[in-house]
PDB file of C-alpha atoms in Angstrom:
ATOM      1  CA  ILE G   1      13.633  -2.977  -5.876  1.00 96.00           C
ATOM      2  CA  SER G   2      10.545  -3.455  -4.981  1.00 95.00           C
ATOM      3  CA  SER G   3       7.868  -2.896  -7.847  1.00 95.00           C
ATOM      4  CA  GLY G   4       7.981   1.326  -8.863  1.00 95.00           C
ATOM      5  CA  GLY G   5      10.906   1.693  -6.678  1.00 96.00           C
ATOM      6  CA  LEU G   6      14.083   3.407  -7.341  1.00 98.00           C
ATOM      7  CA  SER G   7      17.753   2.542  -8.642  1.00 98.00           C
ATOM      8  CA  THR G   8      20.840   4.105 -10.187  1.00 99.00           C
ATOM      9  CA  LEU G   9      21.978   2.791 -13.156  1.00 99.00           C
ATOM     10  CA  SER G  10      25.731   3.684 -14.074  1.00 98.00           C
ATOM     11  CA  ILE G  11      28.598   4.035 -16.900  1.00 98.00           C
ATOM     12  CA  ALA G  12      31.329   3.500 -16.038  1.00 98.00           C
ATOM     13  CA  PHE G  13      34.798   4.556 -18.656  1.00 98.00           C
ATOM     14  CA  GLY G  14      37.823   3.832 -19.049  1.00 97.00           C
ATOM     15  CA  ASN G  15      40.813   5.560 -20.931  1.00 97.00           C
ATOM     16  CA  GLY G  16      44.408   4.254 -20.178  1.00 95.00           C
ATOM     17  CA  ASN G  17      46.399   6.311 -23.167  1.00 96.00           C
ATOM     18  CA  ALA G  18      47.901   9.606 -22.189  1.00 96.00           C
ATOM     19  CA  THR G  19      45.276  12.087 -24.884  1.00 96.00           C
ATOM     20  CA  LEU G  20      41.338  12.009 -23.541  1.00 96.00           C
ATOM     21  CA  ALA G  21      39.060   9.706 -26.317  1.00 97.00           C
ATOM     22  CA  THR G  22      36.236  11.827 -28.102  1.00 98.00           C
ATOM     23  CA  LEU G  23      33.394  10.704 -28.823  1.00 98.00           C
ATOM     24  CA  THR G  24      32.193  10.494 -32.645  1.00 98.00           C
ATOM     25  CA  ALA G  25      29.160   8.755 -32.364  1.00 98.00           C
ATOM     26  CA  ASP G  26      26.363   8.890 -29.404  1.00 98.00           C
ATOM     27  CA  LEU G  27      26.681   6.480 -26.885  1.00 99.00           C
ATOM     28  CA  VAL G  28      23.536   5.210 -26.741  1.00 98.00           C
ATOM     29  CA  ASP G  29      22.020   2.819 -23.886  1.00 99.00           C
ATOM     30  CA  THR G  30      18.766   1.479 -24.406  1.00 98.00           C
ATOM     31  CA  LEU G  31      17.143  -0.193 -21.501  1.00 99.00           C
ATOM     32  CA  PRO G  32      15.295  -3.086 -21.278  1.00 98.00           C
ATOM     33  CA  ALA G  33      11.767  -3.508 -21.601  1.00 97.00           C
ATOM     34  CA  GLY G  34      10.229  -2.345 -18.818  1.00 97.00           C
ATOM     35  CA  VAL G  35      11.957  -0.244 -17.272  1.00 98.00           C
ATOM     36  CA  GLU G  36      11.975   3.133 -18.024  1.00 99.00           C
ATOM     37  CA  ILE G  37      14.212   6.505 -17.057  1.00 99.00           C
ATOM     38  CA  ALA G  38      12.532   8.301 -13.378  1.00 98.00           C
ATOM     39  CA  ALA G  39      10.206  11.046 -13.720  1.00 98.00           C
ATOM     40  CA  THR G  40      13.011  12.520 -11.358  1.00 98.00           C
ATOM     41  CA  PRO G  41      16.223  11.471 -13.893  1.00 98.00           C
ATOM     42  CA  ASN G  42      18.483  12.662 -11.620  1.00 98.00           C
ATOM     43  CA  ILE G  43      21.459  12.831 -13.965  1.00 98.00           C
ATOM     44  CA  GLN G  44      24.561  12.449 -12.545  1.00 98.00           C
ATOM     45  CA  ALA G  45      28.722  12.455 -14.212  1.00 98.00           C
ATOM     46  CA  SER G  46      31.872  12.814 -12.899  1.00 98.00           C
ATOM     47  CA  ALA G  47      35.011  15.178 -12.667  1.00 97.00           C
ATOM     48  CA  GLY G  48      36.020  14.740 -16.361  1.00 96.00           C
ATOM     49  CA  CYS G  49      32.910  13.331 -18.101  1.00 98.00           C
ATOM     50  CA  ASP G  50      30.473  16.661 -19.744  1.00 97.00           C
ATOM     51  CA  LEU G  51      27.682  16.483 -18.348  1.00 98.00           C
ATOM     52  CA  GLY G  52      25.183  18.662 -21.222  1.00 98.00           C
ATOM     53  CA  SER G  53      26.113  15.697 -22.566  1.00 98.00           C
ATOM     54  CA  VAL G  54      24.271  13.357 -20.676  1.00 99.00           C
ATOM     55  CA  VAL G  55      20.845  12.992 -21.995  1.00 99.00           C
ATOM     56  CA  ALA G  56      18.354   9.952 -20.226  1.00 99.00           C
ATOM     57  CA  ALA G  57      13.722  12.028 -20.806  1.00 98.00           C
ATOM     58  CA  PRO G  58      12.118  10.996 -17.390  1.00 98.00           C
ATOM     59  CA  GLY G  59       9.987   7.985 -18.444  1.00 98.00           C
ATOM     60  CA  GLY G  60      11.810   7.177 -21.790  1.00 98.00           C
ATOM     61  CA  ASN G  61      14.460   4.230 -22.324  1.00 98.00           C
ATOM     62  CA  THR G  62      17.245   5.859 -23.404  1.00 99.00           C
ATOM     63  CA  LEU G  63      20.983   6.948 -21.160  1.00 99.00           C
ATOM     64  CA  THR G  64      22.222   8.690 -24.104  1.00 99.00           C
ATOM     65  CA  TYR G  65      25.960   9.896 -23.998  1.00 99.00           C
ATOM     66  CA  LEU G  66      26.228  12.497 -27.089  1.00 99.00           C
ATOM     67  CA  SER G  67      28.695  12.649 -30.120  1.00 98.00           C
ATOM     68  CA  GLY G  68      31.619  14.889 -28.535  1.00 98.00           C
ATOM     69  CA  ALA G  69      31.484  14.964 -25.383  1.00 98.00           C
ATOM     70  CA  THR G  70      35.752  13.442 -24.112  1.00 97.00           C
ATOM     71  CA  ILE G  71      36.473  10.976 -21.628  1.00 98.00           C
ATOM     72  CA  PRO G  72      39.601  11.814 -19.719  1.00 97.00           C
ATOM     73  CA  ALA G  73      43.479  10.228 -20.219  1.00 96.00           C
ATOM     74  CA  ASN G  74      44.993   8.120 -17.817  1.00 95.00           C
ATOM     75  CA  GLY G  75      41.403   7.710 -16.161  1.00 95.00           C
ATOM     76  CA  GLY G  76      38.626   7.808 -17.403  1.00 96.00           C
ATOM     77  CA  CYS G  77      35.063   8.750 -15.275  1.00 98.00           C
ATOM     78  CA  SER G  78      31.021   7.997 -15.054  1.00 98.00           C
ATOM     79  CA  ILE G  79      27.882   9.196 -16.377  1.00 99.00           C
ATOM     80  CA  SER G  80      24.440   8.082 -14.469  1.00 99.00           C
ATOM     81  CA  VAL G  81      20.484   8.527 -14.322  1.00 99.00           C
ATOM     82  CA  ASP G  82      18.284   6.418 -11.848  1.00 99.00           C
ATOM     83  CA  VAL G  83      15.473   4.378 -13.694  1.00 99.00           C
ATOM     84  CA  THR G  84      12.155   3.008 -12.089  1.00 98.00           C
ATOM     85  CA  SER G  85      10.553  -0.505 -13.523  1.00 97.00           C
ATOM     86  CA  VAL G  86       7.127  -2.270 -12.298  1.00 95.00           C
ATOM     87  CA  ALA G  87       7.267  -4.458 -14.431  1.00 95.00           C
ATOM     88  CA  LEU G  88       8.002  -8.223 -12.080  1.00 95.00           C
ATOM     89  CA  ALA G  89      11.025  -9.504 -13.423  1.00 96.00           C
ATOM     90  CA  THR G  90      15.327  -9.487 -13.838  1.00 98.00           C
ATOM     91  CA  HIS G  91      16.155  -7.439 -16.421  1.00 98.00           C
ATOM     92  CA  THR G  92      19.554  -7.458 -18.567  1.00 99.00           C
ATOM     93  CA  ASN G  93      20.882  -3.951 -19.565  1.00 98.00           C
ATOM     94  CA  THR G  94      23.419  -4.789 -22.576  1.00 98.00           C
ATOM     95  CA  ILE G  95      25.608  -2.340 -24.190  1.00 98.00           C
ATOM     96  CA  PRO G  96      26.921  -4.399 -27.456  1.00 98.00           C
ATOM     97  CA  ILE G  97      30.936  -4.079 -28.323  1.00 98.00           C
ATOM     98  CA  ASN G  98      31.450  -0.515 -30.349  1.00 98.00           C
ATOM     99  CA  GLY G  99      28.484   1.043 -29.013  1.00 98.00           C
ATOM    100  CA  LEU G 100      30.534   3.377 -28.026  1.00 98.00           C
ATOM    101  CA  GLN G 101      33.121   4.488 -30.759  1.00 98.00           C
ATOM    102  CA  THR G 102      35.550   7.364 -30.062  1.00 98.00           C
ATOM    103  CA  ASP G 103      38.973   8.507 -32.107  1.00 97.00           C
ATOM    104  CA  ILE G 104      41.083   6.484 -30.538  1.00 96.00           C
ATOM    105  CA  GLY G 105      38.698   3.663 -30.201  1.00 96.00           C
ATOM    106  CA  ASN G 106      35.670   1.505 -29.599  1.00 98.00           C
ATOM    107  CA  ASN G 107      35.090  -0.553 -26.703  1.00 98.00           C
ATOM    108  CA  ILE G 108      35.625  -4.673 -28.097  1.00 96.00           C
ATOM    109  CA  VAL G 109      33.612  -6.498 -25.003  1.00 97.00           C
ATOM    110  CA  ALA G 110      30.337  -5.769 -24.538  1.00 98.00           C
ATOM    111  CA  THR G 111      28.825  -5.060 -20.452  1.00 97.00           C
ATOM    112  CA  SER G 112      25.868  -5.901 -18.327  1.00 98.00           C
ATOM    113  CA  SER G 113      24.042  -5.042 -15.439  1.00 98.00           C
ATOM    114  CA  ASP G 114      20.945  -6.802 -13.879  1.00 98.00           C
ATOM    115  CA  LEU G 115      17.938  -4.808 -12.677  1.00 98.00           C
ATOM    116  CA  THR G 116      15.819  -7.534 -10.331  1.00 98.00           C
ATOM    117  CA  VAL G 117      12.092  -6.245  -9.815  1.00 97.00           C
ATOM    118  CA  THR G 118      10.544  -8.048  -7.299  1.00 97.00           C
ATOM    119  CA  PRO G 119       6.836  -6.864  -6.279  1.00 96.00           C
ATOM    120  CA  ILE G 120       5.222  -4.936  -3.317  1.00 97.00           C
ATOM    121  CA  LEU G 121       4.480  -7.545  -0.617  1.00 97.00           C
ATOM    122  CA  PRO G 122       0.795  -7.068   0.044  1.00 98.00           C
ATOM    123  CA  GLY G 123      -1.590  -6.252   3.481  1.00 98.00           C
ATOM    124  CA  LEU G 124      -4.333  -5.913   5.196  1.00 98.00           C
ATOM    125  CA  SER G 125      -6.501  -3.895   8.076  1.00 98.00           C
ATOM    126  CA  LYS G 126      -9.647  -4.414   9.980  1.00 98.00           C
ATOM    127  CA  SER G 127     -12.426  -2.556  10.778  1.00 98.00           C
ATOM    128  CA  ILE G 128     -15.099  -2.691  12.355  1.00 98.00           C
ATOM    129  CA  THR G 129     -18.665   0.159  12.126  1.00 98.00           C
ATOM    130  CA  PRO G 130     -20.378   0.429  15.043  1.00 98.00           C
ATOM    131  CA  VAL G 131     -17.397  -0.572  17.826  1.00 98.00           C
ATOM    132  CA  SER G 132     -19.759  -0.626  20.047  1.00 98.00           C
ATOM    133  CA  ILE G 133     -23.570  -2.442  19.934  1.00 98.00           C
ATOM    134  CA  ARG G 134     -25.598  -3.601  22.379  1.00 98.00           C
ATOM    135  CA  PRO G 135     -26.352  -8.387  22.365  1.00 98.00           C
ATOM    136  CA  ASP G 136     -28.365  -9.245  18.989  1.00 98.00           C
ATOM    137  CA  ASP G 137     -27.654  -5.836  17.872  1.00 98.00           C
ATOM    138  CA  ILE G 138     -25.687  -5.746  14.379  1.00 98.00           C
ATOM    139  CA  ALA G 139     -22.175  -4.407  12.611  1.00 99.00           C
ATOM    140  CA  THR G 140     -20.303  -4.848   9.920  1.00 99.00           C
ATOM    141  CA  LEU G 141     -17.148  -6.076   9.773  1.00 99.00           C
ATOM    142  CA  THR G 142     -14.549  -4.929   6.924  1.00 99.00           C
ATOM    143  CA  ILE G 143     -11.387  -6.506   5.903  1.00 99.00           C
ATOM    144  CA  THR G 144      -8.982  -4.219   3.598  1.00 99.00           C
ATOM    145  CA  LEU G 145      -6.627  -5.452   1.404  1.00 99.00           C
ATOM    146  CA  THR G 146      -3.549  -3.538  -0.880  1.00 98.00           C
ATOM    147  CA  ASN G 147      -2.020  -4.166  -3.188  1.00 98.00           C
ATOM    148  CA  SER G 148       0.076  -1.055  -4.927  1.00 96.00           C
ATOM    149  CA  ASN G 149       1.948  -3.860  -7.362  1.00 96.00           C
ATOM    150  CA  ALA G 150       1.001  -3.109 -11.181  1.00 93.00           C
ATOM    151  CA  VAL G 151      -0.531  -6.745 -12.058  1.00 95.00           C
ATOM    152  CA  ALA G 152      -3.180  -8.519  -9.523  1.00 97.00           C
ATOM    153  CA  ALA G 153      -2.131 -10.800  -6.546  1.00 98.00           C
ATOM    154  CA  VAL G 154      -3.422 -14.232  -6.967  1.00 98.00           C
ATOM    155  CA  LEU G 155      -4.426 -16.052  -3.481  1.00 99.00           C
ATOM    156  CA  THR G 156      -2.105 -19.466  -2.977  1.00 98.00           C
ATOM    157  CA  GLY G 157      -4.107 -21.011   0.132  1.00 98.00           C
ATOM    158  CA  ASP G 158      -7.472 -19.639   2.142  1.00 99.00           C
ATOM    159  CA  LEU G 159      -8.112 -16.348   3.913  1.00 99.00           C
ATOM    160  CA  THR G 160      -9.701 -17.449   7.268  1.00 99.00           C
ATOM    161  CA  ASP G 161     -10.370 -14.953   9.337  1.00 99.00           C
ATOM    162  CA  SER G 162     -11.554 -16.506  12.755  1.00 98.00           C
ATOM    163  CA  PHE G 163     -13.604 -14.427  14.622  1.00 98.00           C
ATOM    164  CA  PRO G 164     -13.673 -14.883  18.905  1.00 98.00           C
ATOM    165  CA  ALA G 165     -15.975 -17.533  20.196  1.00 97.00           C
ATOM    166  CA  ASP G 166     -19.237 -15.944  20.851  1.00 98.00           C
ATOM    167  CA  LEU G 167     -18.991 -13.671  18.012  1.00 98.00           C
ATOM    168  CA  LEU G 168     -21.044 -14.995  14.530  1.00 99.00           C
ATOM    169  CA  VAL G 169     -21.840 -13.781  11.149  1.00 99.00           C
ATOM    170  CA  ALA G 170     -25.165 -12.684  11.301  1.00 99.00           C
ATOM    171  CA  PRO G 171     -28.294 -14.185  10.222  1.00 98.00           C
ATOM    172  CA  VAL G 172     -28.392 -12.005   7.234  1.00 98.00           C
ATOM    173  CA  PRO G 173     -24.749 -12.391   5.935  1.00 98.00           C
ATOM    174  CA  ASN G 174     -25.099  -8.871   4.031  1.00 98.00           C
ATOM    175  CA  VAL G 175     -21.524  -9.985   2.408  1.00 99.00           C
ATOM    176  CA  GLN G 176     -19.859  -7.453   0.121  1.00 98.00           C
ATOM    177  CA  VAL G 177     -17.226  -6.529  -1.624  1.00 99.00           C
ATOM    178  CA  SER G 178     -15.729  -3.106  -3.544  1.00 98.00           C
ATOM    179  CA  ALA G 179     -14.759  -3.904  -6.769  1.00 98.00           C
ATOM    180  CA  GLY G 180     -10.749  -5.153  -7.388  1.00 98.00           C
ATOM    181  CA  CYS G 181     -12.313  -8.090  -4.964  1.00 98.00           C
ATOM    182  CA  THR G 182     -14.493 -11.000  -6.205  1.00 97.00           C
ATOM    183  CA  LEU G 183     -17.895 -11.831  -5.000  1.00 98.00           C
ATOM    184  CA  GLY G 184     -17.745 -15.220  -5.686  1.00 98.00           C
ATOM    185  CA  ASN G 185     -14.606 -16.292  -3.678  1.00 99.00           C
ATOM    186  CA  VAL G 186     -15.987 -14.920  -0.189  1.00 99.00           C
ATOM    187  CA  VAL G 187     -17.901 -17.864   2.182  1.00 99.00           C
ATOM    188  CA  ALA G 188     -19.889 -16.525   5.316  1.00 98.00           C
ATOM    189  CA  VAL G 189     -22.063 -18.740   6.568  1.00 98.00           C
ATOM    190  CA  ALA G 190     -25.297 -17.355   9.129  1.00 98.00           C
ATOM    191  CA  GLY G 191     -23.752 -18.286  12.722  1.00 98.00           C
ATOM    192  CA  GLY G 192     -21.040 -19.179  11.805  1.00 98.00           C
ATOM    193  CA  ASN G 193     -18.123 -17.885  13.038  1.00 98.00           C
ATOM    194  CA  ASN G 194     -14.795 -17.061   9.923  1.00 98.00           C
ATOM    195  CA  LEU G 195     -14.830 -14.717   7.269  1.00 99.00           C
ATOM    196  CA  VAL G 196     -12.816 -17.012   3.993  1.00 99.00           C
ATOM    197  CA  TYR G 197     -11.408 -15.463   1.058  1.00 99.00           C
ATOM    198  CA  GLN G 198     -11.058 -18.350  -1.786  1.00 99.00           C
ATOM    199  CA  ASN G 199      -7.552 -19.513  -3.018  1.00 98.00           C
ATOM    200  CA  GLY G 200      -6.813 -18.254  -6.062  1.00 98.00           C
ATOM    201  CA  ALA G 201      -9.273 -15.602  -5.714  1.00 98.00           C
ATOM    202  CA  SER G 202      -7.012 -12.506  -6.242  1.00 98.00           C
ATOM    203  CA  ILE G 203      -7.141  -8.810  -5.244  1.00 99.00           C
ATOM    204  CA  GLN G 204      -6.545  -6.103  -8.336  1.00 98.00           C
ATOM    205  CA  PRO G 205      -3.499  -3.665  -8.086  1.00 97.00           C
ATOM    206  CA  GLY G 206      -5.002  -0.509  -5.816  1.00 97.00           C
ATOM    207  CA  GLY G 207      -6.668  -3.244  -3.325  1.00 98.00           C
ATOM    208  CA  CYS G 208     -10.684  -3.821  -2.462  1.00 99.00           C
ATOM    209  CA  THR G 209     -11.993  -4.572   0.478  1.00 99.00           C
ATOM    210  CA  ILE G 210     -14.990  -7.427   1.677  1.00 99.00           C
ATOM    211  CA  SER G 211     -17.211  -7.371   4.578  1.00 99.00           C
ATOM    212  CA  VAL G 212     -20.062  -8.660   6.174  1.00 99.00           C
ATOM    213  CA  ASP G 213     -22.475  -8.067   8.788  1.00 99.00           C
ATOM    214  CA  VAL G 214     -21.385  -9.584  12.028  1.00 99.00           C
ATOM    215  CA  THR G 215     -23.068 -10.117  15.146  1.00 99.00           C
ATOM    216  CA  SER G 216     -23.299 -11.388  19.480  1.00 98.00           C
ATOM    217  CA  SER G 217     -25.706 -11.995  22.466  1.00 98.00           C
ATOM    218  CA  VAL G 218     -22.754 -12.091  25.329  1.00 98.00           C
ATOM    219  CA  VAL G 219     -21.602  -8.969  26.408  1.00 98.00           C
ATOM    220  CA  ASN G 220     -18.233  -8.964  26.302  1.00 98.00           C
ATOM    221  CA  LEU G 221     -14.987  -7.102  23.910  1.00 98.00           C
ATOM    222  CA  TYR G 222     -14.316  -9.407  21.198  1.00 98.00           C
ATOM    223  CA  THR G 223     -10.196  -8.427  19.488  1.00 98.00           C
ATOM    224  CA  ASN G 224     -10.844 -10.055  16.601  1.00 98.00           C
ATOM    225  CA  THR G 225      -6.758 -10.400  14.453  1.00 98.00           C
ATOM    226  CA  ILE G 226      -5.846 -11.713  11.775  1.00 98.00           C
ATOM    227  CA  PRO G 227      -1.774 -12.749  12.162  1.00 98.00           C
ATOM    228  CA  ALA G 228       0.864 -11.885   9.743  1.00 98.00           C
ATOM    229  CA  GLY G 229       1.301 -14.410   6.748  1.00 98.00           C
ATOM    230  CA  GLY G 230      -2.737 -14.682   7.945  1.00 98.00           C
ATOM    231  CA  LEU G 231      -2.987 -13.321   4.192  1.00 99.00           C
ATOM    232  CA  THR G 232      -0.335 -15.457   0.921  1.00 99.00           C
ATOM    233  CA  THR G 233      -0.538 -14.548  -3.097  1.00 98.00           C
ATOM    234  CA  ASP G 234       2.090 -15.022  -5.509  1.00 97.00           C
ATOM    235  CA  LEU G 235       3.287 -11.504  -4.807  1.00 97.00           C
ATOM    236  CA  GLY G 236       4.071 -13.200  -0.892  1.00 97.00           C
ATOM    237  CA  SER G 237       2.770 -12.259   2.783  1.00 98.00           C
ATOM    238  CA  ASN G 238       1.382  -9.780   4.591  1.00 98.00           C
ATOM    239  CA  PRO G 239       3.955  -8.475   7.433  1.00 97.00           C
ATOM    240  CA  ALA G 240       1.794  -7.148   9.999  1.00 98.00           C
ATOM    241  CA  PRO G 241      -1.495  -8.207  12.009  1.00 98.00           C
ATOM    242  CA  GLY G 242      -5.131  -6.864  11.161  1.00 98.00           C
ATOM    243  CA  THR G 243      -6.718  -6.060  14.166  1.00 98.00           C
ATOM    244  CA  ALA G 244     -10.654  -4.999  15.088  1.00 98.00           C
ATOM    245  CA  ASP G 245     -12.179  -4.844  18.398  1.00 98.00           C
ATOM    246  CA  LEU G 246     -15.559  -4.572  19.084  1.00 98.00           C
ATOM    247  CA  ASN G 247     -17.949  -3.974  22.309  1.00 98.00           C
ATOM    248  CA  VAL G 248     -20.954  -5.616  23.348  1.00 98.00           C
ATOM    249  CA  SER G 249     -22.751  -4.721  26.372  1.00 97.00           C
ATOM    250  CA  TYR G 250     -25.420  -3.072  27.031  1.00 92.00           C
ATOM    251  CA  GLU G 251     -25.183   0.825  27.657  1.00 76.00           C
ATOM    252  CA  PRO G 252     -26.624   2.070  30.606  1.00 64.00           C
ATOM    253  CA  VAL G 253     -29.814   4.369  31.873  1.00 44.00           C
ATOM    254  CA  SER G 254     -29.124   7.710  31.255  1.00 51.00           C
ATOM    255  CA  ILE G 255     -30.618   9.969  34.252  1.00 53.00           C
ATOM    256  CA  PRO G 256     -31.581  13.280  33.350  1.00 59.00           C
ATOM    257  CA  VAL G 257     -29.460  16.508  35.454  1.00 62.00           C
ATOM    258  CA  MET G 258     -31.770  19.537  35.779  1.00 60.00           C
ATOM    259  CA  PRO G 259     -29.646  22.452  36.512  1.00 69.00           C
ATOM    260  CA  HIS G 260     -29.325  25.251  39.121  1.00 69.00           C
ATOM    261  CA  TRP G 261     -31.656  26.973  37.734  1.00 68.00           C
ATOM    262  CA  GLY G 262     -33.815  24.578  37.408  1.00 60.00           C
ATOM    263  CA  LEU G 263     -33.767  22.967  40.938  1.00 62.00           C
ATOM    264  CA  LEU G 264     -34.282  26.995  41.795  1.00 70.00           C
ATOM    265  CA  LEU G 265     -37.178  27.469  39.925  1.00 71.00           C
ATOM    266  CA  MET G 266     -38.553  23.940  40.711  1.00 65.00           C
ATOM    267  CA  ALA G 267     -38.756  24.815  44.777  1.00 67.00           C
ATOM    268  CA  ALA G 268     -40.279  28.177  44.584  1.00 70.00           C
ATOM    269  CA  LEU G 269     -43.011  26.089  41.780  1.00 70.00           C
ATOM    270  CA  LEU G 270     -43.373  23.560  44.637  1.00 68.00           C
ATOM    271  CA  GLY G 271     -43.170  27.116  47.470  1.00 66.00           C
ATOM    272  CA  MET G 272     -46.210  28.343  46.104  1.00 72.00           C
ATOM    273  CA  ILE G 273     -48.294  25.990  45.446  1.00 67.00           C
ATOM    274  CA  ALA G 274     -47.729  24.662  49.153  1.00 61.00           C
ATOM    275  CA  ALA G 275     -49.089  28.048  50.416  1.00 63.00           C
ATOM    276  CA  SER G 276     -51.816  28.107  47.912  1.00 66.00           C
ATOM    277  CA  ARG G 277     -53.401  25.024  48.782  1.00 63.00           C
ATOM    278  CA  LEU G 278     -52.526  25.988  53.160  1.00 55.00           C
ATOM    279  CA  ALA G 279     -54.206  29.194  52.388  1.00 53.00           C
ATOM    280  CA  VAL G 280     -57.532  27.240  51.041  1.00 48.00           C
ATOM    281  CA  ASN G 281     -57.313  25.388  53.514  1.00 52.00           C
ATOM    282  CA  ARG G 282     -57.434  27.726  56.026  1.00 54.00           C
ATOM    283  CA  ALA G 283     -60.598  29.271  54.067  1.00 52.00           C
TER     284      ALA G 283
END
């Protein structure tokens, strides 16, 4: 499963005897460290097992089939519960010899099953604000790095955001990071055309952001993209690209528009002025 995902743990009981088997002691399956019962256990029992005798508490580390429960004759049954883990490893769950004790005998062979927990791939997205500026004005480029795992993701290579031609780091880069990223590992040189988060830097659980001010003197629509796989960490790489656009343009000059009633009023005033001047001239 991915970190924090769900898996179903099942225990199958076999009984080839003509009489049912009754447990003479609790069967306790203790989960390995780092694995626990899911918040919604979803306890199940197949026909022949006693659902009411299955105990598994949310967040606990044991699944118990209580003493006095039964296993049907000439066959068997199974019980199950959902489990989860955020511990990145392969976890082995074992019921030892004599872990199952009944009135007709005990299990003579241990049984084991593995649960492998893999990391959730880190991801990234991008934004630029404002989305439109005049030439030589400033916009802020932000990269959001996501990490949904319980451990930090450590970069195994530089994360390099290469800008399109004519889009540059501002004269005052104003590099910023949120909690979870490392400011000392961010490189953005005034007048340069990239932003680098260095190899060995980390993305703490919950993720973080990196930002830098950018500018351009050339009118254009700039599309800035970090491709899938551009972020490489010990927990994997980003499966999807991150893209943001910046429009550099001269704003059109707005021409005021007078409403209809305003035009009528202006015409009336001009008429009155013209009439008054005519009267003065006649006098």
